Amino acid sequence: MISRAIEELMSEKKDAMMITAENVANVMVGNPLEHALLVLSKVGYSKIPVLDKGDRFIGLLSLNDVVNKMMDLNGIDTKNLSKYTVADVMNTEIDVVKENCELEDIMHLLVDAAFIPVLDDDGVFKGIVTRREILKAVNHTFHELDKKRPVSGKFVLQPTASK
Ligand code: AMP
C-alpha cells in the first residue's frame, strides 16, 4: 500500500496525470484500416484508443496490427486496407481504470503498459494515464520528500582543533 504522505505528494501532480479525451488521438471502430493507418502515421503514436459512436472505449489499435493485416505470404497487399476495418484487427483485451480508481492500481498496471485508458461508469472514454506522466509525479514526489526530510550527508571525519 502507498503511504498517505507519498499519495499526497503524488496528488500535487494529479491534474497533469491524465491526458483528457479531447487531447488523445483515436480511431472509430468502424473506420477502414486505410483511415486508421493515416491517423497512426500522422499522430506519430504506435498505439491509440478505439472508440464507438457514443465515445465508449472499445479497445486499442496499434500500427503493428494494421501492418500485419496488410501482409500475406507473398508480401504486402495494400488492398486489405480498404477491405478491413479497425474492428477486424484491434485488441479488446485491455486493462482500464475508472476515474475514481486508486493510484496504486494505476501504478501496477503501468508496469506492463505504456498507458492506461480511463473510463466513466458507462464505459465512456475520459482519457489516458501514461507511464511518462506518472514518472514525472514520482520524480516530483522524490524531490519534495528530500526537501521535507533531508537526510544527513555522508559520514566524514571532521578535524578538531588540538588542545
Ligand atoms: P508517452 O508516455 O507520452 O510516450 O506515451 C505513451 C503512449 O501513450 C504513446 O506511445 C501512445 O500510445 C499513447 N499516447 C500518449 N499521448 C497520446 C495522445 N495524445 N494521443 C494518443 N495516444 C497517446
Short mmCIF file of N, CA, C and O in Angstrom, two decimals, residues 29-135:
data_model
loop_
_atom_site.label_atom_id
_atom_site.label_comp_id
_atom_site.label_asym_id
_atom_site.label_seq_id
_atom_site.Cartn_x
_atom_site.Cartn_y
_atom_site.Cartn_z
N VAL A 29 -14.27 2.55 -34.31
CA VAL A 29 -14.23 1.11 -34.52
C VAL A 29 -14.60 0.70 -35.96
O VAL A 29 -14.09 -0.29 -36.48
N GLY A 30 -15.44 1.50 -36.62
CA GLY A 30 -15.87 1.15 -37.98
C GLY A 30 -14.99 1.74 -39.09
O GLY A 30 -15.23 1.50 -40.27
N ASN A 31 -13.97 2.50 -38.71
CA ASN A 31 -13.09 3.12 -39.72
C ASN A 31 -12.36 2.06 -40.56
O ASN A 31 -11.88 1.06 -40.00
N PRO A 32 -12.24 2.28 -41.88
CA PRO A 32 -11.41 1.37 -42.67
C PRO A 32 -9.94 1.48 -42.23
O PRO A 32 -9.52 2.54 -41.75
N LEU A 33 -9.18 0.41 -42.41
CA LEU A 33 -7.77 0.43 -41.98
C LEU A 33 -6.97 1.52 -42.70
O LEU A 33 -6.00 2.03 -42.15
N GLU A 34 -7.40 1.85 -43.89
CA GLU A 34 -6.74 2.92 -44.66
C GLU A 34 -6.71 4.21 -43.83
O GLU A 34 -5.68 4.85 -43.68
N HIS A 35 -7.90 4.56 -43.29
CA HIS A 35 -8.02 5.78 -42.49
C HIS A 35 -7.20 5.64 -41.19
O HIS A 35 -6.50 6.58 -40.79
N ALA A 36 -7.29 4.46 -40.57
CA ALA A 36 -6.58 4.24 -39.30
C ALA A 36 -5.07 4.39 -39.49
O ALA A 36 -4.38 4.98 -38.66
N LEU A 37 -4.57 3.86 -40.62
CA LEU A 37 -3.13 3.96 -40.90
C LEU A 37 -2.71 5.42 -41.05
O LEU A 37 -1.66 5.84 -40.57
N LEU A 38 -3.59 6.18 -41.70
CA LEU A 38 -3.33 7.62 -41.89
C LEU A 38 -3.25 8.32 -40.53
O LEU A 38 -2.32 9.10 -40.27
N VAL A 39 -4.21 8.03 -39.66
CA VAL A 39 -4.23 8.66 -38.33
C VAL A 39 -2.97 8.28 -37.55
O VAL A 39 -2.27 9.14 -37.01
N LEU A 40 -2.66 6.96 -37.53
CA LEU A 40 -1.49 6.50 -36.77
C LEU A 40 -0.21 7.17 -37.27
O LEU A 40 0.64 7.59 -36.48
N SER A 41 -0.07 7.28 -38.60
CA SER A 41 1.18 7.88 -39.08
C SER A 41 1.21 9.38 -38.87
O SER A 41 2.28 9.94 -38.62
N LYS A 42 0.05 10.03 -38.91
CA LYS A 42 0.01 11.49 -38.68
C LYS A 42 0.34 11.83 -37.23
O LYS A 42 1.09 12.76 -36.96
N VAL A 43 -0.26 11.08 -36.26
CA VAL A 43 -0.06 11.45 -34.85
C VAL A 43 1.28 10.99 -34.30
O VAL A 43 1.77 11.52 -33.31
N GLY A 44 1.87 9.99 -34.95
CA GLY A 44 3.20 9.53 -34.53
C GLY A 44 3.20 8.62 -33.32
O GLY A 44 4.26 8.33 -32.77
N TYR A 45 2.02 8.18 -32.87
CA TYR A 45 1.96 7.19 -31.77
C TYR A 45 1.75 5.81 -32.38
O TYR A 45 1.02 5.68 -33.37
N SER A 46 2.35 4.80 -31.76
CA SER A 46 2.22 3.46 -32.36
C SER A 46 0.97 2.73 -31.87
O SER A 46 0.61 1.70 -32.42
N LYS A 47 0.29 3.27 -30.87
CA LYS A 47 -0.92 2.61 -30.36
C LYS A 47 -1.89 3.68 -29.85
O LYS A 47 -1.49 4.55 -29.07
N ILE A 48 -3.16 3.60 -30.31
CA ILE A 48 -4.14 4.60 -29.87
C ILE A 48 -5.49 3.93 -29.56
O ILE A 48 -5.77 2.83 -30.04
N PRO A 49 -6.34 4.63 -28.77
CA PRO A 49 -7.63 4.05 -28.40
C PRO A 49 -8.61 3.95 -29.58
O PRO A 49 -8.57 4.77 -30.50
N VAL A 50 -9.49 2.95 -29.49
CA VAL A 50 -10.58 2.76 -30.46
C VAL A 50 -11.89 3.06 -29.73
O VAL A 50 -12.13 2.52 -28.64
N LEU A 51 -12.71 3.94 -30.31
CA LEU A 51 -13.98 4.33 -29.68
C LEU A 51 -15.16 3.99 -30.58
O LEU A 51 -14.97 3.81 -31.79
N ASP A 52 -16.36 3.92 -29.97
CA ASP A 52 -17.55 3.77 -30.81
C ASP A 52 -18.21 5.14 -30.98
O ASP A 52 -17.70 6.14 -30.48
N LYS A 53 -19.39 5.15 -31.64
CA LYS A 53 -20.02 6.46 -31.92
C LYS A 53 -20.48 7.17 -30.65
O LYS A 53 -20.68 8.38 -30.65
N GLY A 54 -20.65 6.41 -29.56
CA GLY A 54 -21.06 7.02 -28.29
C GLY A 54 -19.87 7.38 -27.42
O GLY A 54 -20.02 7.54 -26.21
N ASP A 55 -18.69 7.43 -28.02
CA ASP A 55 -17.44 7.74 -27.31
C ASP A 55 -17.07 6.70 -26.26
O ASP A 55 -16.30 6.97 -25.34
N ARG A 56 -17.66 5.50 -26.36
CA ARG A 56 -17.28 4.43 -25.43
C ARG A 56 -15.98 3.78 -25.89
O ARG A 56 -15.72 3.66 -27.10
N PHE A 57 -15.18 3.37 -24.91
CA PHE A 57 -13.89 2.75 -25.21
C PHE A 57 -14.13 1.30 -25.65
O PHE A 57 -14.81 0.54 -24.96
N ILE A 58 -13.53 0.93 -26.79
CA ILE A 58 -13.72 -0.43 -27.32
C ILE A 58 -12.43 -1.25 -27.24
O ILE A 58 -12.45 -2.43 -27.00
N GLY A 59 -11.28 -0.59 -27.46
CA GLY A 59 -10.01 -1.32 -27.42
C GLY A 59 -8.87 -0.43 -27.88
O GLY A 59 -8.99 0.79 -27.88
N LEU A 60 -7.77 -1.08 -28.28
CA LEU A 60 -6.61 -0.31 -28.76
C LEU A 60 -6.23 -0.82 -30.15
O LEU A 60 -6.36 -2.01 -30.45
N LEU A 61 -5.73 0.11 -30.96
CA LEU A 61 -5.25 -0.26 -32.30
C LEU A 61 -3.78 0.12 -32.38
O LEU A 61 -3.40 1.25 -32.04
N SER A 62 -2.95 -0.83 -32.82
CA SER A 62 -1.53 -0.50 -32.98
C SER A 62 -1.15 -0.54 -34.45
O SER A 62 -1.81 -1.21 -35.27
N LEU A 63 -0.08 0.16 -34.76
CA LEU A 63 0.46 0.19 -36.12
C LEU A 63 0.77 -1.23 -36.56
O LEU A 63 0.53 -1.63 -37.71
N ASN A 64 1.27 -2.01 -35.62
CA ASN A 64 1.61 -3.40 -35.88
C ASN A 64 0.40 -4.21 -36.35
O ASN A 64 0.50 -5.03 -37.27
N ASP A 65 -0.76 -3.97 -35.69
CA ASP A 65 -2.00 -4.68 -36.07
C ASP A 65 -2.33 -4.41 -37.53
O ASP A 65 -2.71 -5.31 -38.28
N VAL A 66 -2.19 -3.15 -37.94
CA VAL A 66 -2.55 -2.76 -39.30
C VAL A 66 -1.56 -3.36 -40.30
O VAL A 66 -1.96 -3.95 -41.32
N VAL A 67 -0.28 -3.23 -40.00
CA VAL A 67 0.75 -3.74 -40.92
C VAL A 67 0.62 -5.26 -41.08
O VAL A 67 0.69 -5.79 -42.20
N ASN A 68 0.35 -5.95 -39.97
CA ASN A 68 0.19 -7.42 -40.04
C ASN A 68 -0.95 -7.82 -40.95
O ASN A 68 -0.88 -8.82 -41.66
N LYS A 69 -2.03 -7.02 -40.94
CA LYS A 69 -3.20 -7.35 -41.77
C LYS A 69 -2.90 -7.11 -43.25
O LYS A 69 -3.54 -7.71 -44.13
N MET A 70 -1.94 -6.24 -43.53
CA MET A 70 -1.58 -5.96 -44.93
C MET A 70 -0.71 -7.05 -45.51
O MET A 70 -0.57 -7.19 -46.72
N MET A 71 -0.06 -7.80 -44.61
CA MET A 71 0.93 -8.76 -45.08
C MET A 71 0.34 -10.15 -45.28
O MET A 71 -0.46 -10.61 -44.47
N ASP A 72 0.71 -10.78 -46.39
CA ASP A 72 0.40 -12.20 -46.53
C ASP A 72 1.69 -12.90 -46.95
O ASP A 72 2.76 -12.29 -46.94
N LEU A 73 1.58 -14.16 -47.33
CA LEU A 73 2.80 -14.92 -47.61
C LEU A 73 3.58 -14.34 -48.78
O LEU A 73 4.79 -14.51 -48.91
N ASN A 74 2.88 -13.60 -49.67
CA ASN A 74 3.55 -13.06 -50.85
C ASN A 74 4.08 -11.64 -50.65
O ASN A 74 4.65 -11.06 -51.56
N GLY A 75 3.84 -11.06 -49.48
CA GLY A 75 4.33 -9.70 -49.22
C GLY A 75 3.21 -8.81 -48.73
O GLY A 75 2.25 -9.28 -48.12
N ILE A 76 3.32 -7.50 -49.08
CA ILE A 76 2.33 -6.55 -48.59
C ILE A 76 1.22 -6.35 -49.62
O ILE A 76 1.50 -6.09 -50.80
N ASP A 77 -0.05 -6.51 -49.17
CA ASP A 77 -1.18 -6.29 -50.07
C ASP A 77 -1.98 -5.11 -49.54
O ASP A 77 -2.76 -5.25 -48.59
N THR A 78 -1.81 -3.95 -50.16
CA THR A 78 -2.46 -2.73 -49.64
C THR A 78 -3.97 -2.75 -49.87
O THR A 78 -4.69 -1.93 -49.29
N LYS A 79 -4.45 -3.68 -50.70
CA LYS A 79 -5.91 -3.77 -50.93
C LYS A 79 -6.64 -4.09 -49.62
O LYS A 79 -7.78 -3.69 -49.43
N ASN A 80 -5.94 -4.79 -48.72
CA ASN A 80 -6.55 -5.15 -47.43
C ASN A 80 -6.91 -3.92 -46.61
O ASN A 80 -7.75 -3.99 -45.72
N LEU A 81 -6.26 -2.80 -46.89
CA LEU A 81 -6.51 -1.58 -46.12
C LEU A 81 -7.94 -1.07 -46.31
O LEU A 81 -8.52 -0.47 -45.41
N SER A 82 -8.52 -1.29 -47.50
CA SER A 82 -9.90 -0.85 -47.71
C SER A 82 -10.88 -2.00 -47.45
O SER A 82 -12.06 -1.77 -47.24
N LYS A 83 -10.35 -3.22 -47.46
CA LYS A 83 -11.21 -4.40 -47.26
C LYS A 83 -11.58 -4.59 -45.78
O LYS A 83 -12.66 -5.04 -45.47
N TYR A 84 -10.67 -4.24 -44.88
CA TYR A 84 -10.91 -4.49 -43.44
C TYR A 84 -11.10 -3.18 -42.67
O TYR A 84 -10.67 -2.12 -43.12
N THR A 85 -11.73 -3.31 -41.50
CA THR A 85 -11.92 -2.14 -40.63
C THR A 85 -11.12 -2.33 -39.33
O THR A 85 -10.59 -3.41 -39.08
N VAL A 86 -11.12 -1.27 -38.53
CA VAL A 86 -10.42 -1.30 -37.25
C VAL A 86 -10.92 -2.48 -36.40
O VAL A 86 -10.13 -3.17 -35.74
N ALA A 87 -12.23 -2.76 -36.46
CA ALA A 87 -12.82 -3.85 -35.67
C ALA A 87 -12.16 -5.20 -35.98
O ALA A 87 -12.11 -6.08 -35.12
N ASP A 88 -11.64 -5.36 -37.20
CA ASP A 88 -11.06 -6.65 -37.60
C ASP A 88 -9.68 -6.91 -36.99
O ASP A 88 -9.23 -8.05 -36.97
N VAL A 89 -9.00 -5.86 -36.55
CA VAL A 89 -7.62 -6.06 -36.08
C VAL A 89 -7.32 -5.54 -34.66
O VAL A 89 -6.29 -5.84 -34.10
N MET A 90 -8.26 -4.78 -34.10
CA MET A 90 -7.97 -4.15 -32.79
C MET A 90 -7.87 -5.19 -31.69
O MET A 90 -8.32 -6.32 -31.84
N ASN A 91 -7.30 -4.75 -30.57
CA ASN A 91 -7.17 -5.61 -29.39
C ASN A 91 -8.18 -5.12 -28.33
O ASN A 91 -8.15 -3.96 -27.96
N THR A 92 -9.05 -6.02 -27.91
CA THR A 92 -10.09 -5.60 -26.95
C THR A 92 -9.81 -6.07 -25.52
O THR A 92 -10.57 -5.75 -24.61
N GLU A 93 -8.74 -6.86 -25.35
CA GLU A 93 -8.40 -7.34 -24.01
C GLU A 93 -7.46 -6.34 -23.33
O GLU A 93 -6.25 -6.57 -23.24
N ILE A 94 -8.02 -5.23 -22.91
CA ILE A 94 -7.19 -4.13 -22.39
C ILE A 94 -7.56 -3.82 -20.95
O ILE A 94 -8.74 -3.72 -20.60
N ASP A 95 -6.55 -3.63 -20.11
CA ASP A 95 -6.81 -3.19 -18.73
C ASP A 95 -7.19 -1.72 -18.76
O ASP A 95 -6.50 -0.91 -19.41
N VAL A 96 -8.27 -1.38 -18.06
CA VAL A 96 -8.71 0.02 -17.99
C VAL A 96 -8.94 0.37 -16.51
O VAL A 96 -9.01 -0.52 -15.68
N VAL A 97 -9.04 1.66 -16.22
CA VAL A 97 -9.38 2.08 -14.85
C VAL A 97 -10.54 3.06 -14.89
O VAL A 97 -10.83 3.65 -15.93
N LYS A 98 -11.20 3.19 -13.73
CA LYS A 98 -12.27 4.18 -13.58
C LYS A 98 -11.65 5.48 -13.09
O LYS A 98 -10.58 5.47 -12.49
N GLU A 99 -12.37 6.57 -13.29
CA GLU A 99 -11.86 7.89 -12.88
C GLU A 99 -11.50 7.97 -11.40
O GLU A 99 -10.59 8.68 -11.03
N ASN A 100 -12.26 7.22 -10.56
CA ASN A 100 -12.03 7.32 -9.11
C ASN A 100 -11.16 6.18 -8.58
O ASN A 100 -11.22 5.86 -7.39
N CYS A 101 -10.33 5.59 -9.45
CA CYS A 101 -9.53 4.42 -9.02
C CYS A 101 -8.38 4.85 -8.09
O CYS A 101 -8.07 6.04 -7.96
N GLU A 102 -7.78 3.84 -7.47
CA GLU A 102 -6.63 4.09 -6.59
C GLU A 102 -5.37 4.29 -7.44
O GLU A 102 -5.19 3.59 -8.45
N LEU A 103 -4.52 5.21 -6.97
CA LEU A 103 -3.25 5.46 -7.65
C LEU A 103 -2.43 4.16 -7.75
O LEU A 103 -1.80 3.86 -8.77
N GLU A 104 -2.51 3.37 -6.68
CA GLU A 104 -1.75 2.12 -6.63
C GLU A 104 -2.14 1.17 -7.77
O GLU A 104 -1.28 0.51 -8.35
N ASP A 105 -3.43 1.12 -8.10
CA ASP A 105 -3.90 0.25 -9.19
C ASP A 105 -3.28 0.69 -10.52
O ASP A 105 -2.84 -0.12 -11.33
N ILE A 106 -3.24 2.00 -10.72
CA ILE A 106 -2.66 2.55 -11.96
C ILE A 106 -1.19 2.17 -12.05
O ILE A 106 -0.70 1.71 -13.08
N MET A 107 -0.48 2.34 -10.92
CA MET A 107 0.96 2.06 -10.91
C MET A 107 1.23 0.59 -11.26
O MET A 107 2.15 0.29 -12.02
N HIS A 108 0.40 -0.31 -10.72
CA HIS A 108 0.57 -1.74 -11.02
C HIS A 108 0.38 -2.00 -12.51
O HIS A 108 1.17 -2.70 -13.14
N LEU A 109 -0.68 -1.42 -13.07
CA LEU A 109 -1.00 -1.67 -14.49
C LEU A 109 0.06 -1.07 -15.42
O LEU A 109 0.34 -1.62 -16.49
N LEU A 110 0.65 0.05 -14.99
CA LEU A 110 1.64 0.71 -15.85
C LEU A 110 2.98 -0.02 -15.91
O LEU A 110 3.86 0.34 -16.70
N VAL A 111 3.12 -1.06 -15.10
CA VAL A 111 4.34 -1.88 -15.21
C VAL A 111 4.35 -2.55 -16.59
O VAL A 111 5.39 -2.65 -17.24
N ASP A 112 3.17 -2.96 -17.06
CA ASP A 112 3.10 -3.71 -18.32
C ASP A 112 2.56 -2.92 -19.50
O ASP A 112 2.46 -3.45 -20.60
N ALA A 113 2.14 -1.67 -19.28
CA ALA A 113 1.57 -0.89 -20.39
C ALA A 113 2.12 0.52 -20.34
O ALA A 113 2.36 1.06 -19.25
N ALA A 114 2.29 1.13 -21.52
CA ALA A 114 2.81 2.50 -21.56
C ALA A 114 1.74 3.51 -21.16
O ALA A 114 2.05 4.62 -20.73
N PHE A 115 0.45 3.10 -21.31
CA PHE A 115 -0.64 3.98 -20.88
C PHE A 115 -1.88 3.16 -20.56
O PHE A 115 -2.04 2.04 -21.06
N ILE A 116 -2.73 3.72 -19.70
CA ILE A 116 -3.96 3.04 -19.28
C ILE A 116 -5.15 3.94 -19.61
O ILE A 116 -5.19 5.10 -19.19
N PRO A 117 -6.14 3.41 -20.34
CA PRO A 117 -7.35 4.19 -20.61
C PRO A 117 -8.18 4.38 -19.34
O PRO A 117 -8.28 3.48 -18.52
N VAL A 118 -8.77 5.58 -19.22
CA VAL A 118 -9.64 5.89 -18.08
C VAL A 118 -11.08 6.02 -18.58
O VAL A 118 -11.33 6.76 -19.55
N LEU A 119 -12.01 5.30 -17.94
CA LEU A 119 -13.42 5.31 -18.37
C LEU A 119 -14.33 5.77 -17.25
O LEU A 119 -13.96 5.66 -16.08
N ASP A 120 -15.53 6.25 -17.63
CA ASP A 120 -16.51 6.52 -16.58
C ASP A 120 -17.37 5.27 -16.37
O ASP A 120 -17.11 4.23 -16.99
N ASP A 121 -18.38 5.36 -15.52
CA ASP A 121 -19.17 4.17 -15.17
C ASP A 121 -19.92 3.60 -16.38
O ASP A 121 -20.31 2.43 -16.36
N ASP A 122 -20.15 4.42 -17.42
CA ASP A 122 -20.87 3.93 -18.60
C ASP A 122 -19.92 3.45 -19.69
O ASP A 122 -20.35 3.18 -20.81
N GLY A 123 -18.62 3.41 -19.37
CA GLY A 123 -17.65 2.95 -20.36
C GLY A 123 -17.22 4.03 -21.33
O GLY A 123 -16.54 3.77 -22.33
N VAL A 124 -17.64 5.27 -21.04
CA VAL A 124 -17.25 6.39 -21.92
C VAL A 124 -15.79 6.74 -21.65
O VAL A 124 -15.36 6.83 -20.49
N PHE A 125 -15.05 6.92 -22.74
CA PHE A 125 -13.61 7.21 -22.66
C PHE A 125 -13.36 8.62 -22.13
O PHE A 125 -13.86 9.60 -22.70
N LYS A 126 -12.60 8.73 -21.03
CA LYS A 126 -12.33 10.04 -20.43
C LYS A 126 -10.90 10.53 -20.67
O LYS A 126 -10.60 11.70 -20.50
N GLY A 127 -9.98 9.59 -20.98
CA GLY A 127 -8.60 9.99 -21.22
C GLY A 127 -7.64 8.84 -20.97
O GLY A 127 -8.07 7.68 -20.85
N ILE A 128 -6.35 9.17 -20.89
CA ILE A 128 -5.35 8.13 -20.60
C ILE A 128 -4.39 8.63 -19.51
O ILE A 128 -4.18 9.84 -19.37
N VAL A 129 -3.87 7.67 -18.75
CA VAL A 129 -2.77 7.98 -17.83
C VAL A 129 -1.54 7.30 -18.41
O VAL A 129 -1.57 6.09 -18.67
N THR A 130 -0.50 8.07 -18.66
CA THR A 130 0.70 7.48 -19.27
C THR A 130 1.77 7.24 -18.20
O THR A 130 1.82 7.91 -17.17
N ARG A 131 2.62 6.28 -18.53
CA ARG A 131 3.76 5.97 -17.65
C ARG A 131 4.62 7.22 -17.46
O ARG A 131 5.12 7.51 -16.38
N ARG A 132 4.74 7.98 -18.54
CA ARG A 132 5.56 9.19 -18.52
C ARG A 132 5.07 10.21 -17.48
O ARG A 132 5.85 10.77 -16.71
N GLU A 133 3.72 10.45 -17.46
CA GLU A 133 3.18 11.43 -16.52
C GLU A 133 3.32 10.94 -15.08
O GLU A 133 3.58 11.72 -14.17
N ILE A 134 3.14 9.61 -14.89
CA ILE A 134 3.29 9.06 -13.53
C ILE A 134 4.74 9.18 -13.08
O ILE A 134 5.02 9.55 -11.94
N LEU A 135 5.67 8.93 -14.00
CA LEU A 135 7.09 9.06 -13.62
C LEU A 135 7.44 10.49 -13.26
O LEU A 135 8.25 10.74 -12.37
#
